[in-house]
mmCIF file of C-alpha atoms in Angstrom:
data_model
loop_
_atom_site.group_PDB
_atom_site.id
_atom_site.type_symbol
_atom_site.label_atom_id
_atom_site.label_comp_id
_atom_site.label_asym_id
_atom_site.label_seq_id
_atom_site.Cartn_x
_atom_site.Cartn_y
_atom_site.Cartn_z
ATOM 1 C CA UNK A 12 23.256 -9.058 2.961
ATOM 2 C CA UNK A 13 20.433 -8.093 0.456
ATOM 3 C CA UNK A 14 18.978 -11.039 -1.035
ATOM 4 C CA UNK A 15 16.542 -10.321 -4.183
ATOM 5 C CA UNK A 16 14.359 -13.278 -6.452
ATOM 6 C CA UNK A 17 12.970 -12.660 -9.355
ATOM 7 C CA UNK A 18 9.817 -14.481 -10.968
ATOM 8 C CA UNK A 19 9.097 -15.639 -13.434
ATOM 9 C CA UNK A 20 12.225 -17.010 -15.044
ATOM 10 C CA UNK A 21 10.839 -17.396 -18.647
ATOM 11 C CA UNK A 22 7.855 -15.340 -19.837
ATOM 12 C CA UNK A 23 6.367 -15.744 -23.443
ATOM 13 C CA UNK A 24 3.348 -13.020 -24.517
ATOM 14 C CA UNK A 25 1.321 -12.262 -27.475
ATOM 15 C CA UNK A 26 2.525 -9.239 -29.228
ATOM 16 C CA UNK A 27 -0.011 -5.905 -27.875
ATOM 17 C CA UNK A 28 -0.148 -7.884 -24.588
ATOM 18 C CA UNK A 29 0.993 -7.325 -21.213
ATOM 19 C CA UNK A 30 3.836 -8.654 -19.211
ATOM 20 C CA UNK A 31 4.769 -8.106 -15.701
ATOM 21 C CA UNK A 32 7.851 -9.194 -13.967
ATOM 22 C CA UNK A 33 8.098 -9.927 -10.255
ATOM 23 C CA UNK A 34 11.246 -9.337 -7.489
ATOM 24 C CA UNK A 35 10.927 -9.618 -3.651
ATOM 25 C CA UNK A 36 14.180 -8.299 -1.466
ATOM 26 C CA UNK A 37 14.714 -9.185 2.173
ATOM 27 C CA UNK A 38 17.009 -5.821 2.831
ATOM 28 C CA UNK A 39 13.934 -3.277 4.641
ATOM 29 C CA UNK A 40 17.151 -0.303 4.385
ATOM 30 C CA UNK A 41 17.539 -1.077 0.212
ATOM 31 C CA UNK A 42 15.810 2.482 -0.759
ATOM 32 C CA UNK A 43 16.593 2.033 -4.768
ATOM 33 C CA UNK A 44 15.296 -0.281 -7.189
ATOM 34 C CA UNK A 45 16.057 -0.068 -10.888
ATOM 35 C CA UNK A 46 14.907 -2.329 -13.910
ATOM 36 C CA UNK A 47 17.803 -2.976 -16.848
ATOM 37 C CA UNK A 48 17.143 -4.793 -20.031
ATOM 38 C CA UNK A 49 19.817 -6.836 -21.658
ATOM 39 C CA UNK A 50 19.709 -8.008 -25.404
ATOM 40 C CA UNK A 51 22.091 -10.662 -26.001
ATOM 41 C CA UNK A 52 25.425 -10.052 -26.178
ATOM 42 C CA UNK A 53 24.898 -6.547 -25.109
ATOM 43 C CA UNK A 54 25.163 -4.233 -21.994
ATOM 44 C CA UNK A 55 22.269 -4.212 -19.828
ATOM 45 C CA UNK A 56 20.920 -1.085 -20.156
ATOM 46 C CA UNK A 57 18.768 0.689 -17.444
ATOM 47 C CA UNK A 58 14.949 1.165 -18.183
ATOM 48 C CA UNK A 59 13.436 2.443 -15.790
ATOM 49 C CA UNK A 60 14.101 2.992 -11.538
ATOM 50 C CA UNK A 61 12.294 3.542 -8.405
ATOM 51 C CA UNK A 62 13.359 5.384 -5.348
ATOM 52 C CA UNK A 63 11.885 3.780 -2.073
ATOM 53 C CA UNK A 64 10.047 7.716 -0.999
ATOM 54 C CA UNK A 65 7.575 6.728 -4.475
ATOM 55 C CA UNK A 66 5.325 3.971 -5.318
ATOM 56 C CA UNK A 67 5.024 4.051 -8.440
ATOM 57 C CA UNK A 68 6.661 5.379 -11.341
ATOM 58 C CA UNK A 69 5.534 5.359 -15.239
ATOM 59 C CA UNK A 70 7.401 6.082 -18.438
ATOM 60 C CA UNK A 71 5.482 5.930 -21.605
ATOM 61 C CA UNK A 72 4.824 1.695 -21.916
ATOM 62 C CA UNK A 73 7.292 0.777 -18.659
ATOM 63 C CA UNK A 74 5.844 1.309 -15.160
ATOM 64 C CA UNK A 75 7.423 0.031 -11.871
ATOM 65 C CA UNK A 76 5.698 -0.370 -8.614
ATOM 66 C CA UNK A 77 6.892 -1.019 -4.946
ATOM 67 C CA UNK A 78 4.810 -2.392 -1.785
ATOM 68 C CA UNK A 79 7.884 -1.449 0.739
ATOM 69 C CA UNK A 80 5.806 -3.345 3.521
ATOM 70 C CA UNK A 81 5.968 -6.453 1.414
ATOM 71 C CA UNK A 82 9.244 -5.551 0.050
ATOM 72 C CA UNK A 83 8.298 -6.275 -3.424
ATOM 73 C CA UNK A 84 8.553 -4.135 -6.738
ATOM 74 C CA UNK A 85 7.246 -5.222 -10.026
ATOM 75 C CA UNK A 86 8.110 -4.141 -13.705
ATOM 76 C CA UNK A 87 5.010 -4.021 -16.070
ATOM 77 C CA UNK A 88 5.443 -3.472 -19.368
ATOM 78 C CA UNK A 89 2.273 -2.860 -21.782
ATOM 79 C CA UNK A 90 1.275 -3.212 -25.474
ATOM 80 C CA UNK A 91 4.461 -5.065 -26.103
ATOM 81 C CA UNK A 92 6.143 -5.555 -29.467
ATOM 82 C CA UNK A 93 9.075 -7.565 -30.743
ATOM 83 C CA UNK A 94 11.755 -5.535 -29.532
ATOM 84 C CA UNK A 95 10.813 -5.434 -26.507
ATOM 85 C CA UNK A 96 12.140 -9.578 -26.093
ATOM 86 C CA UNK A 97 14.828 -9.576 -24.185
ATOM 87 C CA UNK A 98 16.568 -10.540 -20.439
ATOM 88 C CA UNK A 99 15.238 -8.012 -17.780
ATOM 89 C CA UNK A 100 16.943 -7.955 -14.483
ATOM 90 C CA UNK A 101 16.242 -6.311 -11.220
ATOM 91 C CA UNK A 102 17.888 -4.830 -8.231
ATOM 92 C CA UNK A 103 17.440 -3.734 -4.997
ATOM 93 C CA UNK A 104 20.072 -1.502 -2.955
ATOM 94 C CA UNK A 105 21.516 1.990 -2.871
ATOM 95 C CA UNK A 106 22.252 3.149 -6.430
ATOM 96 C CA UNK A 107 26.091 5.234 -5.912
ATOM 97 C CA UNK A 108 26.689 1.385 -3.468
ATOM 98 C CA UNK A 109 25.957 -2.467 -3.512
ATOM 99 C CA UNK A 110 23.301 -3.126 -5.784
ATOM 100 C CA UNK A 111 22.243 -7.137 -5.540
ATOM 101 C CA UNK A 112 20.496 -7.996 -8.876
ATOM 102 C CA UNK A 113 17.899 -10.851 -9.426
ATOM 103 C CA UNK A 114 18.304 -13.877 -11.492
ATOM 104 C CA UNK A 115 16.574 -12.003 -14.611
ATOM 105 C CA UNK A 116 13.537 -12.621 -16.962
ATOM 106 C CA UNK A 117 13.994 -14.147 -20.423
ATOM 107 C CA UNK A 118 10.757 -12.119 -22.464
ATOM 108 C CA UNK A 119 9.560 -12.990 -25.702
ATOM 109 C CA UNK A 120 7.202 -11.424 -27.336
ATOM 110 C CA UNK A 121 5.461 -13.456 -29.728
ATOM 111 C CA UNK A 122 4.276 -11.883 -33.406
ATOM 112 C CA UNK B 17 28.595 11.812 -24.359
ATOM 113 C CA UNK B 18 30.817 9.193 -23.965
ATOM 114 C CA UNK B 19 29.634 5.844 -21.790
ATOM 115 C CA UNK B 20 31.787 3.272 -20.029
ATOM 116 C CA UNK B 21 34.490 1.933 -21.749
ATOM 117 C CA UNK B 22 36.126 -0.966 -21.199
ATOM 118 C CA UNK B 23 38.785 -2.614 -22.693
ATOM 119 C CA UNK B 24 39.507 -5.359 -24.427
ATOM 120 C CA UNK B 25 35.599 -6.334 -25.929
ATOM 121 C CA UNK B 26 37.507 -10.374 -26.275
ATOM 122 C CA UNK B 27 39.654 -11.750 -24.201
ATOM 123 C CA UNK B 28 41.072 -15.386 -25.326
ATOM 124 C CA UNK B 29 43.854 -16.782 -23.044
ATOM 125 C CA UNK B 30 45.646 -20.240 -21.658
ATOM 126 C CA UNK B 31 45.163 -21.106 -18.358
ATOM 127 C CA UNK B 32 48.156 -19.860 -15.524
ATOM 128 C CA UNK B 33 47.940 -16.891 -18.122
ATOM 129 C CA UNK B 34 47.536 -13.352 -16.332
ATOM 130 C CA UNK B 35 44.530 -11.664 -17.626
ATOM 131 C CA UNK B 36 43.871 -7.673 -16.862
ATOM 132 C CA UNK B 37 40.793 -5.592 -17.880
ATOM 133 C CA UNK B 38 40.307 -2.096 -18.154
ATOM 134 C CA UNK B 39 37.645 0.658 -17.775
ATOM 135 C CA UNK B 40 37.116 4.135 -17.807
ATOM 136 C CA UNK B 41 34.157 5.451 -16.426
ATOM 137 C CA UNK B 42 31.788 8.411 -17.236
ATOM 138 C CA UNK B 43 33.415 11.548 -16.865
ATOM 139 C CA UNK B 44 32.374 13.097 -13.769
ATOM 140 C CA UNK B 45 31.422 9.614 -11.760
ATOM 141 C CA UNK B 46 33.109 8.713 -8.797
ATOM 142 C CA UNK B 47 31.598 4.995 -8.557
ATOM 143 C CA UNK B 48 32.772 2.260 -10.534
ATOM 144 C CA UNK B 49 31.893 -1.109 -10.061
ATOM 145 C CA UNK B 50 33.148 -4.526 -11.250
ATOM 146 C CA UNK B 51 30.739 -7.123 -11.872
ATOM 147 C CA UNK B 52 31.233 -10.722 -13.429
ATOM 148 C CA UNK B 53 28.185 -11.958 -15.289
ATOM 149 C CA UNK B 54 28.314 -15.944 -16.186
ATOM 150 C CA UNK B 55 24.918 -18.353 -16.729
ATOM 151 C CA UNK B 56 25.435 -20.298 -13.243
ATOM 152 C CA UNK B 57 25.430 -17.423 -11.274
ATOM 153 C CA UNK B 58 23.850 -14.275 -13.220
ATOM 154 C CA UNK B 59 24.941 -11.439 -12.558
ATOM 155 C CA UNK B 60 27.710 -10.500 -9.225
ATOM 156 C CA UNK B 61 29.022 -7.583 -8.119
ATOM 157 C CA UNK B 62 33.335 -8.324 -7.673
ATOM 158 C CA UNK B 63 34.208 -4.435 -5.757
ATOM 159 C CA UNK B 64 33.158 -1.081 -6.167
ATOM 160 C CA UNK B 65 34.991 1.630 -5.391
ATOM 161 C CA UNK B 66 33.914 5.503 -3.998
ATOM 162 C CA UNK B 67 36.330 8.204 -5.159
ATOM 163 C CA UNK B 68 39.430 6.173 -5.842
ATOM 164 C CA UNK B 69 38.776 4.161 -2.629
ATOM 165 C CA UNK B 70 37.826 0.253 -2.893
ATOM 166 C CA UNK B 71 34.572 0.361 -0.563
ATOM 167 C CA UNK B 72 33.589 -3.254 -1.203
ATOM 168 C CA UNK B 73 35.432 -6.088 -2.009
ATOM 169 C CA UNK B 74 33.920 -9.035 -0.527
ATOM 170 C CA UNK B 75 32.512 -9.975 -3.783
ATOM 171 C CA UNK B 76 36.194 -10.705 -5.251
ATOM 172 C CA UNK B 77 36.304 -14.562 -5.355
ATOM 173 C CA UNK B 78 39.845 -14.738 -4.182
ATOM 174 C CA UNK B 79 43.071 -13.648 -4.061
ATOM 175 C CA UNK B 80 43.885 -14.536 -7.824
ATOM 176 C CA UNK B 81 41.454 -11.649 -8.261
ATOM 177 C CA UNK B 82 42.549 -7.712 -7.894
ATOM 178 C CA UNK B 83 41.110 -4.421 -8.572
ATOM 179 C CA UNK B 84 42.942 -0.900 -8.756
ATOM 180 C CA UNK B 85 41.759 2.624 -9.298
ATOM 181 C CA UNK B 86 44.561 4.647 -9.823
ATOM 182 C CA UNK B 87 42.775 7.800 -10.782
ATOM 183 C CA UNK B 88 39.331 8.957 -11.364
ATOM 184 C CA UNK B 89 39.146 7.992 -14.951
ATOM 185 C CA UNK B 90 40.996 4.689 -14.807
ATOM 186 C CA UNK B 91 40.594 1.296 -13.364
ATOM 187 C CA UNK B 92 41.746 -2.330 -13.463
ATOM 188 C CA UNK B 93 40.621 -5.871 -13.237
ATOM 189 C CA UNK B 94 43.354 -8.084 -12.579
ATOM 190 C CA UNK B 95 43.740 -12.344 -12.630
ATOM 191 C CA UNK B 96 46.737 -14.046 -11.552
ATOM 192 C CA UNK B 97 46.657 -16.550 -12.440
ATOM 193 C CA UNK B 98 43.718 -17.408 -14.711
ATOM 194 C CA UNK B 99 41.886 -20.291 -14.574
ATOM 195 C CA UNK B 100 39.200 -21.789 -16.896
ATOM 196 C CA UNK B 101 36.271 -21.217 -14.053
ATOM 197 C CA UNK B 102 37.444 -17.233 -14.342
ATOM 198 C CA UNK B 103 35.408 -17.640 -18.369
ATOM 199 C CA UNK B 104 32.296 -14.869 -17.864
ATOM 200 C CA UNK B 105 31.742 -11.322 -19.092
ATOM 201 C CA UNK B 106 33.284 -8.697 -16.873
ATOM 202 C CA UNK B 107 31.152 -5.580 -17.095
ATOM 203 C CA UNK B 108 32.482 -2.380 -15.260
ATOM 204 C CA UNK B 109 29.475 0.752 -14.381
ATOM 205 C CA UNK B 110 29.962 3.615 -13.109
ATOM 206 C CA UNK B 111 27.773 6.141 -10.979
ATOM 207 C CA UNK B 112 27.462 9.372 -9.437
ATOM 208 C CA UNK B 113 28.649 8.689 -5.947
ATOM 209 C CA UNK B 114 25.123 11.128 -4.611
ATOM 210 C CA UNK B 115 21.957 10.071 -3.414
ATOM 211 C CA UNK B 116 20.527 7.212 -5.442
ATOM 212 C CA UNK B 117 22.027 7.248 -8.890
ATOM 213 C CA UNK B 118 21.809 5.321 -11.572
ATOM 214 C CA UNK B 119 24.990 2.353 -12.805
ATOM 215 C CA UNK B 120 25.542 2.779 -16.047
ATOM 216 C CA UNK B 121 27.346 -0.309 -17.479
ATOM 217 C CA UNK B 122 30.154 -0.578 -20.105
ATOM 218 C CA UNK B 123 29.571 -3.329 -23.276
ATOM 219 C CA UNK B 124 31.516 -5.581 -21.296
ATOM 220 C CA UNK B 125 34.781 -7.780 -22.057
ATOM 221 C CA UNK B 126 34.438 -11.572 -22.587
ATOM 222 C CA UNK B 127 36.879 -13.750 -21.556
ATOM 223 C CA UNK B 128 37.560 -17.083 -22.253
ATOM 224 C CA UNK B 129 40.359 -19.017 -20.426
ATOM 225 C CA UNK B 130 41.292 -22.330 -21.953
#
């Protein structure tokens, strides 16, 4: 089965800074990968998503990119501010079937 | 629109207790999914199920554990018995069952089993 790690666990940046979070998958069939964002004690909530036929994929601050050959995807986020500190989890799979989600990414966004 | 909904948002029970959850998915989505989200082991997918029909169950720890989907706009999360390890947040999602769509996931129900 699809096995997907995500790095780094923890991730602390200065407010108007940068963050980008990391997830490999060992599936070469997965063909969707979306990003969710989960504040605590709250649904995760998809952000953003990435169909295997692109390589990247922007939306305003939030940008995702996949390296099929490598079978990695990545999750940047820029000019961050406070709200965006939360748990960020991703997936790999078909989106309607299994999705297998990483371990997630505790951001905090310092003021 | 309406999202997910599941049902109850707290569950609070004694052990040997039996425990069932409920959600009703987006109108118009055939896909719902069970997952079980705890520290130790983040979040798992339990079953999904494709127009009614349980697709994918392998993720159901074991046999204290049972899902239904009686119709298209109801389903069920059943333990029998409970037992304190069974303490998580059950989220249910649902998704168009075309192409690659998007889960969208209900606020969850946590349950405690003491």
């Amino acid at each position: 089965g699809e096995n997907v790690e995500q790095h780094p666990s923890t991730l602390s940046v200065q407010e108007g800074d940068s963050a980008v979070i990391k997830c490999t998958y060992s599936d070469s069939a997965s063909n969707y990968f979306p990003w969710y964002k989960q504040e605590l004690g709250k649904r995760p909530q998809l952000i953003i998503d990435i169909r295997s036929n692109v390589g990247e994929k922007k939306d305003q601050r939030i940008a995702v990119t996949l390296n099929k050959t490598a079978k990695h995807f990545s999750l940047h986020i820029t000019e961050t501010q406070p709200e965006d500190s939360a748990v960020y989890f991703c997936a790999a799979g078909f989106g309607n079937e299994k999705l297998t989600f990483g371990t997630g990414t505790r951001l905090t966004i310092i003021p | 629109d309406a999202g997910v909904i599941q049902s109850p948002r707290h569950e609070v029970t004694e052990m040997g207790q039996e425990v069932t959850l409920r959600c009703k998915p987006i109108s118009g989505h055939n896909s719902l999914f069970w997952y079980r989200q705890t520290m130790m082991r983040g979040l798992e997918l339990l079953i999904y199920f494709n127009n009614n029909v349980p697709i994918d169950d392998s993720g159901m720890p074991e046999d204290r554990f049972s899902a239904k989907m009686p119709n298209a706009s109801f389903s069920t999360l059943k333990i029998q018995p409970s037992e304190p390890r069974d303490s998580a947040v059950y989220f249910c999602a649902s998704s168009l069952a075309q192409g690659n769509q998007p889960q969208h996931f209900g606020d969850g129900t946590r349950l405690s089993i003491l």
